[in-house]
XYZ file of C-alpha atoms in Angstrom:
736
model
C 0.000 0.000 0.000
C 1.175 3.523 -0.783
C 0.272 6.845 0.851
C -0.475 9.836 -1.387
C -1.314 13.383 -0.240
C -2.562 16.409 -2.120
C -5.593 18.541 -2.708
C -8.632 17.820 -4.874
C -8.197 19.869 -8.017
C -11.174 18.700 -10.076
C -13.962 16.135 -9.538
C -14.459 14.280 -12.852
C -17.351 12.013 -11.801
C -19.312 11.343 -8.622
C -22.071 8.787 -8.026
C -24.282 10.372 -5.367
C -25.797 6.992 -4.466
C -22.665 5.132 -3.371
C -20.032 7.879 -3.178
C -17.909 6.396 -5.993
C -15.743 9.321 -7.164
C -13.159 9.952 -9.864
C -11.057 13.104 -9.342
C -7.746 14.771 -10.167
C -5.448 15.212 -7.166
C -2.677 17.804 -7.352
C 0.532 17.450 -5.356
C 4.289 17.948 -5.765
C 4.411 15.128 -8.350
C 1.823 16.814 -10.596
C -1.709 15.495 -11.266
C -2.881 12.033 -10.176
C -6.208 10.455 -11.229
C -7.790 8.922 -8.095
C -10.774 6.556 -7.860
C -12.615 5.223 -4.820
C -15.614 5.602 -2.515
C -15.698 8.883 -0.590
C -18.270 10.055 1.970
C -18.179 13.674 1.030
C -15.312 15.609 -0.542
C -15.094 18.974 -2.234
C -12.698 20.504 -4.690
C -9.850 22.209 -2.827
C -9.794 19.777 0.138
C -6.496 18.334 1.355
C -6.521 14.512 1.484
C -4.152 11.853 2.759
C -4.977 8.550 1.044
C -3.867 4.956 1.230
C -4.113 2.703 -1.808
C -2.290 1.395 -4.835
C -1.559 2.405 -8.404
C -3.435 0.360 -11.011
C -3.532 0.464 -14.802
C -7.046 0.673 -16.292
C -7.412 -0.883 -19.769
C -9.126 2.250 -21.108
C -8.254 5.125 -18.745
C -4.602 4.339 -17.991
C -2.765 4.884 -14.694
C -4.944 5.543 -11.612
C -4.536 5.588 -7.844
C -7.156 3.227 -6.360
C -7.996 4.508 -2.873
C -8.741 2.008 -0.088
C -8.892 4.525 2.821
C -8.430 8.249 3.307
C -8.659 11.128 5.752
C -9.415 14.790 5.200
C -6.767 17.085 6.663
C -6.962 20.739 7.537
C -5.013 22.703 4.898
C -1.791 23.821 6.577
C 0.179 26.048 4.199
C -1.216 29.344 2.941
C -1.486 28.158 -0.676
C -3.594 25.125 0.358
C -5.845 27.225 2.617
C -6.428 29.729 -0.190
C -7.050 26.958 -2.745
C -9.598 25.219 -0.464
C -11.575 28.382 0.315
C -11.559 29.532 -3.331
C -12.439 26.138 -4.852
C -16.197 26.523 -4.429
C -16.224 24.221 -1.390
C -17.578 27.169 0.631
C -20.515 28.820 -1.115
C -20.062 32.551 -1.675
C -16.260 32.564 -1.624
C -14.473 32.800 -4.974
C -10.745 32.818 -5.705
C -10.344 36.623 -5.260
C -12.197 36.721 -1.923
C -10.287 33.664 -0.647
C -6.989 35.436 -1.455
C -8.071 38.527 0.551
C -9.137 36.388 3.577
C -5.836 34.464 3.652
C -3.786 37.636 3.083
C -5.521 39.207 6.113
C -5.496 36.267 8.567
C -2.608 34.088 7.279
C -2.227 30.709 9.136
C -4.882 31.877 11.600
C -7.633 31.722 8.913
C -9.409 28.517 10.094
C -9.159 29.489 13.777
C -10.809 32.825 12.966
C -13.616 31.106 10.977
C -14.159 28.634 13.873
C -13.825 30.943 16.904
C -14.274 34.550 15.750
C -16.302 34.376 12.512
C -17.509 37.982 12.973
C -13.963 39.128 12.186
C -14.450 37.986 8.560
C -16.489 41.188 8.196
C -13.169 43.062 8.393
C -12.591 41.919 4.791
C -13.943 44.198 2.075
C -16.931 42.475 0.412
C -17.999 40.406 3.478
C -20.945 41.591 5.562
C -21.594 40.321 9.101
C -24.388 38.120 7.750
C -22.126 36.638 5.076
C -19.425 36.048 7.714
C -21.899 33.975 9.767
C -22.994 31.972 6.687
C -19.362 31.118 5.833
C -18.709 29.939 9.404
C -21.892 27.841 9.430
C -20.933 26.131 6.163
C -17.448 25.239 7.347
C -18.881 23.913 10.642
C -21.649 21.930 8.906
C -19.123 20.135 6.709
C -17.211 19.108 9.823
C -20.433 17.908 11.492
C -21.470 15.922 8.429
C -18.079 14.268 8.168
C -18.150 13.293 11.849
C -21.704 11.933 11.527
C -20.828 9.900 8.418
C -17.838 8.328 10.175
C -20.016 7.631 13.252
C -22.728 5.924 11.140
C -20.219 3.791 9.261
C -19.131 2.264 12.576
C -22.546 0.568 12.572
C -22.061 -0.907 9.091
C -24.164 1.746 7.335
C -23.105 2.395 3.727
C -22.033 5.818 2.465
C -25.253 6.201 0.485
C -27.526 5.450 3.452
C -25.360 7.504 5.827
C -25.822 10.561 3.570
C -29.611 9.983 3.477
C -29.745 9.602 7.275
C -27.716 12.764 7.884
C -29.862 14.759 5.433
C -33.016 13.666 7.295
C -31.890 13.962 10.929
C -28.845 16.266 10.887
C -27.160 16.395 14.308
C -30.194 14.694 15.941
C -28.890 11.379 14.575
C -26.874 10.650 17.748
C -30.005 10.976 19.922
C -32.127 8.889 17.494
C -29.619 6.021 17.466
C -29.247 6.110 21.232
C -32.995 6.061 21.943
C -34.816 4.425 19.019
C -32.840 3.252 15.972
C -36.078 1.684 14.644
C -37.100 5.232 13.717
C -34.691 4.845 10.781
C -36.881 2.065 9.310
C -39.888 4.413 9.322
C -38.191 7.425 7.776
C -35.285 6.341 5.584
C -35.949 4.542 2.308
C -33.466 1.687 2.025
C -33.442 0.885 5.754
C -35.882 -1.820 6.733
C -36.591 -3.411 10.073
C -33.739 -5.910 9.760
C -31.078 -3.246 9.175
C -32.453 -1.161 12.067
C -32.513 -4.316 14.214
C -28.833 -5.009 13.476
C -27.931 -1.422 14.419
C -30.009 -1.708 17.611
C -28.209 -4.954 18.544
C -24.811 -3.286 18.062
C -25.897 -0.362 20.226
C -27.150 -2.775 22.904
C -30.947 -2.258 22.823
C -32.868 -5.157 24.485
C -34.719 -7.690 22.306
C -37.994 -7.109 24.231
C -37.843 -3.311 23.932
C -41.248 -1.722 23.198
C -39.722 0.104 20.225
C -38.490 -3.210 18.796
C -41.824 -5.033 19.213
C -43.835 -2.184 17.676
C -41.411 -1.908 14.783
C -41.428 -5.713 14.317
C -45.246 -5.825 14.183
C -45.347 -3.077 11.586
C -42.579 -4.756 9.593
C -44.563 -8.039 9.575
C -47.540 -6.096 8.168
C -45.353 -4.519 5.483
C -44.012 -7.964 4.556
C -47.619 -9.157 4.179
C -48.287 -6.262 1.775
C -45.306 -7.499 -0.238
C -47.102 -10.860 -0.528
C -50.251 -9.156 -1.861
C -52.272 -8.823 1.380
C -54.058 -5.622 2.440
C -54.462 -6.695 6.075
C -53.638 -9.598 8.386
C -55.927 -11.232 10.945
C -54.570 -10.287 14.384
C -53.744 -13.914 15.317
C -51.690 -14.403 12.155
C -49.912 -11.065 12.688
C -49.027 -12.151 16.245
C -47.571 -15.434 14.977
C -45.556 -13.791 12.194
C -44.182 -11.054 14.460
C -43.304 -13.620 17.154
C -41.372 -15.723 14.618
C -39.564 -12.627 13.375
C -38.649 -11.139 16.762
C -38.006 -14.456 18.535
C -39.715 -13.104 21.675
C -43.079 -13.864 23.244
C -45.483 -10.976 22.699
C -47.862 -11.119 25.669
C -49.971 -8.009 25.092
C -50.389 -7.557 21.344
C -53.456 -5.299 21.763
C -51.321 -2.719 23.595
C -48.715 -2.594 20.815
C -51.322 -2.564 18.051
C -53.179 0.268 19.825
C -49.891 2.191 20.079
C -49.444 1.768 16.314
C -53.068 2.903 15.769
C -52.459 5.995 17.944
C -49.371 6.729 15.819
C -51.706 6.369 12.785
C -49.572 3.625 11.315
C -52.285 0.958 11.489
C -56.067 0.596 11.508
C -57.862 -2.101 13.532
C -61.242 -3.295 12.277
C -63.530 -6.088 13.472
C -65.413 -8.082 10.857
C -67.497 -11.177 11.609
C -65.724 -11.785 14.913
C -62.274 -11.505 13.274
C -59.951 -8.652 14.249
C -58.086 -7.330 11.215
C -54.976 -5.154 11.310
C -54.324 -2.953 8.262
C -51.360 -0.707 7.525
C -53.235 2.623 7.644
C -52.157 3.626 4.129
C -53.695 0.499 2.567
C -56.891 0.672 4.625
C -57.585 4.150 3.252
C -56.528 3.134 -0.264
C -59.224 0.423 -0.213
C -61.808 2.766 1.266
C -61.124 5.543 -1.262
C -61.017 3.081 -4.172
C -64.437 1.702 -3.182
C -65.897 5.212 -2.880
C -64.530 6.319 -6.284
C -65.807 3.142 -8.001
C -69.230 3.834 -6.501
C -69.123 7.451 -7.746
C -68.429 6.304 -11.329
C -71.426 3.972 -11.433
C -73.831 6.393 -13.128
C -76.611 5.059 -15.383
C -77.085 6.481 -18.884
C -80.509 7.976 -19.610
C -80.599 6.837 -23.280
C -83.664 4.583 -23.917
C -82.621 0.945 -24.442
C -84.375 0.600 -27.813
C -82.346 3.579 -29.093
C -79.133 1.949 -27.803
C -80.011 -1.251 -29.679
C -80.809 0.643 -32.874
C -77.539 2.596 -32.846
C -75.475 -0.493 -31.980
C -77.062 -2.458 -34.861
C -76.136 0.418 -37.213
C -72.490 0.235 -36.062
C -72.433 -3.587 -36.497
C -73.787 -3.245 -40.059
C -71.406 -0.446 -41.020
C -68.298 -2.140 -39.567
C -69.411 -5.656 -40.683
C -69.136 -6.979 -37.130
C -71.049 -10.054 -35.969
C -71.478 -10.254 -32.202
C -72.751 -13.285 -30.331
C -75.467 -12.614 -27.678
C -72.974 -12.234 -24.754
C -70.736 -9.856 -26.699
C -73.812 -7.846 -27.702
C -74.929 -7.703 -24.078
C -71.436 -6.552 -23.013
C -71.566 -3.576 -25.392
C -75.102 -2.638 -24.277
C -74.042 -2.803 -20.580
C -71.137 -0.484 -21.413
C -73.496 2.036 -23.018
C -75.916 1.817 -20.073
C -73.466 2.156 -17.173
C -70.592 4.345 -16.053
C -68.606 1.321 -14.846
C -68.557 -2.132 -16.433
C -66.372 -5.259 -16.215
C -65.695 -7.570 -19.185
C -63.952 -10.860 -18.405
C -63.189 -14.061 -20.271
C -60.403 -16.430 -21.263
C -58.321 -16.484 -24.455
C -60.187 -16.758 -27.784
C -63.565 -15.737 -26.321
C -63.870 -12.540 -28.363
C -62.819 -9.856 -25.881
C -60.924 -7.988 -28.634
C -63.919 -7.976 -31.019
C -66.116 -6.740 -28.166
C -63.663 -3.948 -27.284
C -63.420 -2.945 -30.959
C -67.219 -2.722 -31.194
C -67.327 -0.552 -28.063
C -64.697 1.764 -29.560
C -66.563 2.053 -32.894
C -69.870 2.734 -31.084
C -68.482 5.478 -28.859
C -66.610 6.984 -31.823
C -69.891 7.146 -33.746
C -71.368 9.059 -30.784
C -68.530 11.615 -31.037
C -66.975 10.563 -27.732
C -63.252 10.740 -26.936
C -61.640 7.407 -25.930
C -58.440 6.450 -24.071
C -56.993 2.926 -23.995
C -54.419 1.661 -21.495
C -52.896 -1.479 -19.993
C -50.539 -2.099 -17.054
C -47.404 -2.954 -19.086
C -45.743 -1.745 -22.270
C -46.124 -5.163 -23.893
C -49.842 -5.347 -23.030
C -50.392 -1.804 -24.329
C -48.589 -2.665 -27.573
C -50.817 -5.738 -28.044
C -53.892 -3.624 -27.373
C -52.779 -1.115 -30.043
C -52.211 -3.911 -32.587
C -55.592 -5.523 -31.813
C -57.694 -2.331 -31.947
C -55.773 -0.069 -34.338
C -56.269 2.588 -31.676
C -53.300 3.944 -29.708
C -52.974 2.404 -26.234
C -50.427 3.323 -23.591
C -49.338 2.099 -20.185
C -51.457 3.246 -17.245
C -48.362 4.961 -15.830
C -47.882 6.962 -19.011
C -51.604 7.707 -19.255
C -51.424 9.201 -15.744
C -48.213 11.089 -16.656
C -45.821 9.533 -14.192
C -43.437 12.046 -12.666
C -40.352 11.046 -10.715
C -40.225 14.354 -8.860
C -42.521 14.202 -5.793
C -42.017 17.937 -5.177
C -43.264 18.923 -8.631
C -46.377 21.069 -8.425
C -49.525 19.030 -9.034
C -47.802 15.687 -8.450
C -50.014 13.324 -6.411
C -48.625 9.850 -5.676
C -46.075 10.117 -8.471
C -48.607 11.132 -11.170
C -49.455 14.490 -12.710
C -52.988 13.327 -13.599
C -55.193 13.330 -10.490
C -58.327 14.879 -8.985
C -57.110 18.434 -9.753
C -55.850 17.525 -13.248
C -58.108 14.683 -14.452
C -57.946 12.693 -17.688
C -59.858 14.340 -20.508
C -61.922 11.544 -22.039
C -65.510 10.326 -22.282
C -64.537 6.634 -22.264
C -61.504 4.885 -20.716
C -60.834 1.197 -21.435
C -58.263 -0.658 -19.290
C -57.074 -4.103 -20.460
C -55.268 -6.852 -18.466
C -57.030 -5.744 -15.281
C -55.960 -8.875 -13.364
C -52.479 -7.267 -13.210
C -53.640 -3.977 -11.691
C -52.891 -3.701 -7.983
C -54.687 -1.547 -5.416
C -52.288 1.462 -5.386
C -52.336 1.748 -9.202
C -56.145 1.386 -9.308
C -56.487 4.133 -6.710
C -54.200 6.440 -8.724
C -56.190 5.725 -11.903
C -59.543 6.447 -10.249
C -58.222 9.726 -8.818
C -57.821 10.906 -12.426
C -61.258 9.757 -13.680
C -64.130 12.210 -13.328
C -67.639 10.860 -12.547
C -69.502 10.905 -15.853
C -66.594 9.269 -17.666
C -67.263 5.644 -18.646
C -64.677 3.223 -17.227
C -64.507 -0.229 -18.853
C -62.356 -2.825 -17.077
C -61.283 -5.813 -19.189
C -59.360 -8.841 -17.935
C -59.196 -12.556 -17.311
C -60.276 -13.072 -13.702
C -58.936 -16.655 -13.686
C -55.330 -15.537 -14.106
C -52.949 -15.007 -11.219
C -53.597 -11.876 -9.141
C -51.414 -8.773 -9.448
C -47.804 -8.835 -8.290
C -48.562 -5.832 -6.074
C -51.024 -5.794 -3.135
C -54.734 -6.307 -3.569
C -57.055 -8.385 -5.701
C -58.816 -5.580 -7.531
C -60.531 -7.305 -10.467
C -61.715 -10.287 -8.386
C -62.976 -8.024 -5.592
C -64.908 -5.748 -7.965
C -66.624 -8.815 -9.481
C -67.125 -10.397 -6.040
C -68.868 -7.257 -4.722
C -71.792 -7.907 -7.145
C -72.456 -4.169 -7.289
C -71.451 -3.452 -10.903
C -72.440 -5.003 -14.262
C -70.111 -7.902 -15.197
C -70.213 -9.835 -18.480
C -68.235 -13.068 -18.743
C -67.475 -14.356 -22.256
C -67.172 -18.163 -22.431
C -67.672 -19.176 -26.065
C -64.436 -20.015 -27.931
C -64.616 -18.666 -31.476
C -63.781 -20.875 -34.458
C -60.455 -19.308 -35.394
C -59.202 -19.393 -31.795
C -60.526 -22.956 -31.490
C -57.948 -24.052 -34.077
C -55.215 -23.298 -31.529
C -54.533 -26.052 -28.986
C -52.978 -23.405 -26.717
C -56.422 -21.760 -26.439
C -58.400 -25.036 -26.264
C -56.090 -26.580 -23.643
C -56.004 -23.364 -21.592
C -59.791 -23.600 -21.259
C -59.581 -27.317 -20.407
C -57.052 -26.529 -17.675
C -59.273 -23.755 -16.333
C -62.275 -26.119 -16.237
C -60.219 -28.874 -14.550
C -60.532 -31.188 -17.565
C -57.710 -33.571 -18.611
C -55.442 -32.507 -21.490
C -54.285 -35.011 -24.132
C -50.459 -35.004 -24.371
C -49.908 -36.850 -27.672
C -47.835 -34.119 -29.424
C -50.092 -34.216 -32.503
C -50.678 -30.499 -32.071
C -49.044 -27.724 -34.110
C -48.626 -25.347 -31.158
C -48.891 -27.313 -27.852
C -46.084 -29.789 -27.072
C -45.188 -31.852 -24.017
C -41.703 -33.419 -23.801
C -41.658 -35.928 -20.951
C -38.399 -35.765 -18.956
C -37.797 -36.577 -15.286
C -34.292 -35.189 -14.588
C -33.696 -31.446 -13.999
C -30.386 -31.291 -15.888
C -31.855 -33.180 -18.873
C -34.789 -30.719 -18.885
C -32.350 -27.777 -18.970
C -30.377 -29.368 -21.818
C -33.593 -29.866 -23.839
C -34.621 -26.228 -23.228
C -31.255 -24.901 -24.448
C -31.584 -26.964 -27.671
C -35.124 -25.649 -28.190
C -34.071 -22.003 -27.722
C -30.897 -22.192 -29.803
C -31.917 -24.510 -32.630
C -35.527 -25.689 -32.827
C -37.910 -22.855 -31.980
C -36.464 -19.670 -33.617
C -37.140 -20.985 -37.134
C -40.460 -22.593 -36.157
C -42.005 -19.392 -34.736
C -39.895 -16.914 -36.781
C -38.460 -15.220 -33.704
C -35.011 -14.609 -32.206
C -33.801 -16.728 -29.236
C -34.210 -13.606 -27.044
C -37.957 -13.520 -27.824
C -38.433 -17.123 -26.634
C -39.295 -17.078 -22.947
C -38.590 -19.689 -20.285
C -41.187 -19.473 -17.500
C -40.990 -21.426 -14.256
C -43.209 -21.609 -11.161
C -40.441 -21.016 -8.595
C -37.449 -18.811 -7.789
C -35.476 -21.460 -5.885
C -34.633 -25.079 -6.626
C -33.157 -27.075 -9.505
C -35.572 -25.490 -12.007
C -36.002 -22.144 -10.247
C -35.326 -18.761 -11.810
C -32.065 -18.198 -9.918
C -30.339 -21.410 -11.065
C -31.781 -21.341 -14.600
C -30.627 -17.774 -15.289
C -27.032 -18.593 -14.377
C -27.000 -21.615 -16.717
C -28.935 -19.985 -19.581
C -26.679 -16.911 -19.510
C -23.622 -19.160 -20.057
C -25.191 -20.767 -23.131
C -27.273 -17.953 -24.638
C -24.901 -15.028 -23.977
C -21.448 -16.541 -23.378
C -18.412 -14.531 -22.342
C -16.278 -13.079 -25.145
C -13.579 -10.377 -25.546
C -16.131 -8.164 -27.368
C -18.502 -8.114 -24.369
C -17.938 -5.954 -21.288
C -18.777 -7.498 -17.907
C -19.278 -6.272 -14.376
C -20.002 -7.975 -11.090
C -22.555 -6.256 -8.888
C -24.632 -7.526 -5.984
C -23.091 -10.999 -6.325
C -24.231 -11.337 -9.972
C -22.373 -11.124 -13.254
C -23.843 -8.768 -15.853
C -22.679 -8.814 -19.465
C -23.526 -6.713 -22.532
C -26.284 -8.536 -24.413
C -27.866 -9.907 -21.223
C -31.662 -10.107 -21.088
C -32.780 -8.396 -17.858
C -35.941 -7.385 -15.997
C -36.724 -4.468 -13.674
C -38.062 -5.995 -10.441
C -39.565 -2.992 -8.651
C -41.338 0.230 -9.574
C -38.916 3.157 -9.799
C -40.641 6.451 -10.606
C -37.333 8.381 -10.472
C -35.449 6.560 -13.241
C -35.109 8.648 -16.395
C -35.323 7.084 -19.858
C -34.867 8.421 -23.338
C -35.456 7.230 -26.880
C -32.884 8.316 -29.441
C -32.182 7.831 -33.131
C -29.173 5.817 -34.356
C -27.355 9.155 -34.694
C -27.895 9.876 -30.967
C -30.656 12.487 -31.412
C -33.170 12.293 -28.538
C -36.756 11.997 -29.814
C -38.570 11.199 -26.557
C -37.803 11.146 -22.852
C -39.647 10.462 -19.635
C -39.470 9.004 -16.153
C -40.334 5.695 -14.555
C -39.360 2.060 -15.099
C -41.702 -0.530 -13.641
C -41.814 -3.985 -12.124
C -41.775 -6.544 -14.974
C -40.298 -4.270 -17.682
C -37.823 -6.340 -19.749
C -34.829 -5.168 -21.765
C -31.285 -5.901 -22.913
C -27.990 -4.539 -21.537
C -26.490 -2.509 -24.398
C -23.486 -0.965 -22.648
C -21.392 -1.369 -19.481
C -18.975 1.410 -18.457
C -16.587 0.255 -15.692
C -15.054 3.759 -15.413
C -18.306 5.514 -14.447
C -19.692 2.283 -12.912
C -22.862 2.438 -14.982
C -24.699 0.132 -17.344
C -27.327 0.954 -19.958
C -30.463 -1.113 -20.563
C -32.694 -0.754 -23.614
C -36.323 -1.573 -22.780
C -39.324 -1.963 -25.108
C -39.931 0.861 -27.583
C -36.234 1.825 -27.520
C -36.334 3.366 -24.018
C -32.741 3.528 -22.742
C -32.006 3.778 -19.017
C -28.686 4.222 -17.207
C -28.135 2.334 -13.922
C -25.291 2.828 -11.444
C -23.672 -0.489 -10.444
C -25.149 0.023 -6.956
C -28.659 0.126 -8.493
C -28.383 -3.301 -10.129
C -30.346 -4.761 -7.190
C -33.364 -3.450 -9.155
C -32.436 -5.702 -12.105
C -32.289 -9.443 -12.506
C -31.547 -11.698 -15.451
C -34.636 -12.635 -17.464
C -33.634 -15.634 -19.587
C -36.010 -17.405 -17.184
C -38.766 -15.596 -15.263
C -41.451 -16.691 -12.814
C -44.992 -17.150 -14.119
C -46.056 -14.285 -11.807
C -43.678 -11.898 -13.576
C -45.013 -12.934 -17.019
C -48.446 -11.408 -16.492
C -49.630 -9.028 -19.191
C -46.966 -10.270 -21.593
C -47.249 -12.518 -24.608
C -44.319 -14.293 -26.267
C -44.009 -16.012 -29.682
C -42.867 -19.173 -27.892
C -42.937 -20.181 -24.225
C -41.057 -23.059 -22.571
C -42.162 -24.274 -19.134
C -39.885 -26.651 -17.159
C -42.031 -28.727 -14.801
C -41.108 -31.067 -11.959
C -42.896 -31.402 -8.618
C -43.079 -28.444 -6.235
C -45.062 -26.960 -3.318
C -48.779 -27.723 -3.641
C -49.845 -24.181 -2.709
C -47.893 -22.819 -5.681
C -48.237 -25.643 -8.232
C -51.928 -25.081 -8.882
C -54.410 -24.735 -11.751
C -54.404 -20.945 -11.583
C -50.616 -20.747 -12.136
C -50.614 -23.323 -14.961
C -53.492 -21.568 -16.745
C -51.690 -18.193 -16.544
C -48.459 -19.745 -17.881
C -50.155 -21.447 -20.846
C -52.009 -18.276 -21.894
C -48.709 -16.344 -22.247
C -47.769 -18.278 -25.434
C -48.823 -16.877 -28.789
C -47.555 -19.326 -31.432
C -46.030 -22.250 -29.546
C -46.010 -23.687 -26.031
C -43.600 -26.431 -24.971
C -43.712 -28.006 -21.525
C -40.652 -30.083 -20.611
C -40.900 -32.333 -17.570
C -43.306 -34.492 -15.594
C -46.768 -35.254 -17.009
C -47.836 -36.361 -13.507
C -47.037 -32.895 -12.107
C -48.916 -31.333 -15.051
C -52.094 -33.362 -14.371
C -51.799 -32.758 -10.608
C -51.678 -28.993 -11.205
C -54.878 -29.158 -13.275
C -56.641 -30.955 -10.409
C -55.231 -28.637 -7.719
C -57.661 -25.746 -7.229
C -56.005 -24.448 -4.042
C -54.822 -20.862 -4.335
C -52.947 -18.781 -1.816
C -55.618 -16.675 -0.117
C -55.125 -12.932 -0.240
C -56.413 -10.947 2.706
C -58.270 -8.128 0.938
C -61.582 -6.422 1.686
C -62.312 -4.183 -1.311
C -65.505 -6.172 -2.068
C -66.792 -5.473 1.467
C -65.848 -1.793 1.258
C -67.772 -1.514 -2.053
C -70.839 -3.209 -0.547
C -70.736 -0.806 2.433
C -71.342 2.089 0.041
């Protein structure tokens, strides 16, 4: 290890998230390029660093810093350089020279102990003198706090967030209640706060810890899709988490209710505990749905006459249920259309669009994902967009008019007479609430989806609960139309949904079952299918062929499959840049998926000449793309998502990405692929059910191949058990 000293001449690059910094250091040997993670440094500061010289393949000789300390500038030149570097706001090079000329080596003592004396310098008022002293002191305080927080294993990025939120109160917060961090700092959950508390020496049965643990258990339940937990189940989960016996849960729950973090509600003898935010989301969603349910005063015979005219003009033939669906849409402000694949939902939607167009009404179409919106556009010839884009997602929560991350809301509603939302089974409670906030009563809202598919990845069971409430018109299409009936994917999907046996004789043109019993043999077969057999058969690239599996863990889980498939489908080569981040290896050309909603991420679409033609904010759970560039110097990688949207990620943000050569069936919702491959061996009964198999099969457009156990396949068809979601939107709707 070598020691290098000098002052920061110029910061080339700084990642605000993790503190990774590239800067030019000036000392007696000239300029040195330094790289490393720094809490907080400014141009002009004097550093003493330990590290080693390395040669970067692109950027040449660099000093890689392993540790450092900031030193007070000692000689007059260093003091003047630091003050005039911009590190202290309001002091430029000329003013810094006058200060140092006046106070010499005593400059920092004067700023610390007698800041009013700075007013002796021409151009510095007493007020400005105080501001300069405060800035210098604040930088010292921040540095001390950052060092203090890092003793507890807190990263630079989180330490900066914590200091920005609490300032000098951080010492008191950590001493009294470190669990406060979990409530106020994004990126610190209960477990991190619990580790800090253990290091500080807070008792395991502390009231703060039990309250925080109960709330954390509720938040975990939301992550599983629940809106509330029965009190007994919450007690069990929190007890398992905290490893202590909670003797008086009512007291702690009441404390959380008083703090307005939870809501307690009794229903049919069962005590339910809701995170307050989700209780009110359900309540408001129910109220807004009720407000939209306004009947049209057009006589029914006139509706029929006008609809018949549209059918004749557009040469559309509707069956009785489709006809009824369109009439219900004309009659009511809110209507639900559901049905499986091939049952004519698209024809019905198209007829609705043509009818409302003929009435001179304005129409908006949307779906939860980019892929689903694209399919909707292709099917209707009418532009559809994602719900997030429809609501004008904005990553800046402080922007005027922004409510919940969207610019469209109660004050700035959507301007349309009719709004049609497809793939409603994917829409979770928070997104539904945001959508309804932007829909004015009097606007028709048509909700279309397949209620038999898996529920949304996010919390709630919106489509099922709206249907279950029995308060709004619902039309279910069941007849399979002739053209769709020629596809065994469609026919077998309906058989699966009805619990009927499926013939696996491989005489089909689009539904194949390859019986294999060994996990490694199954993987080998899948690789052959992706590389050699399927691309020509479905006229698609290997990247468009999707492997979908029920589980994350295990021999055929997402985590193992992605590692193996990456090696075969995107092997290492000198032309491809790689980086390791979060224990995973990313490579240019990798197929990846965003795994959480991030409203702050910026994207842009550019031409091949680099001219930006569109830009926006927000990348969402389930969005899939390809890594197009990895820059080890700036520690960033670029992903190109659907529609050419390019997004830059810092290496420390790659926890939001995972490889997508294989994805879970849950993550496939709303998407459709030319060819789907499903590896299938036995698994947990609660997961390996009819609902999951049906959803998986309906994701394939031209070809479905299942590789694995036919016994498991038949068992899944017979298994109707689904994981229950604790939601109460149906009850809230009925209350209105």
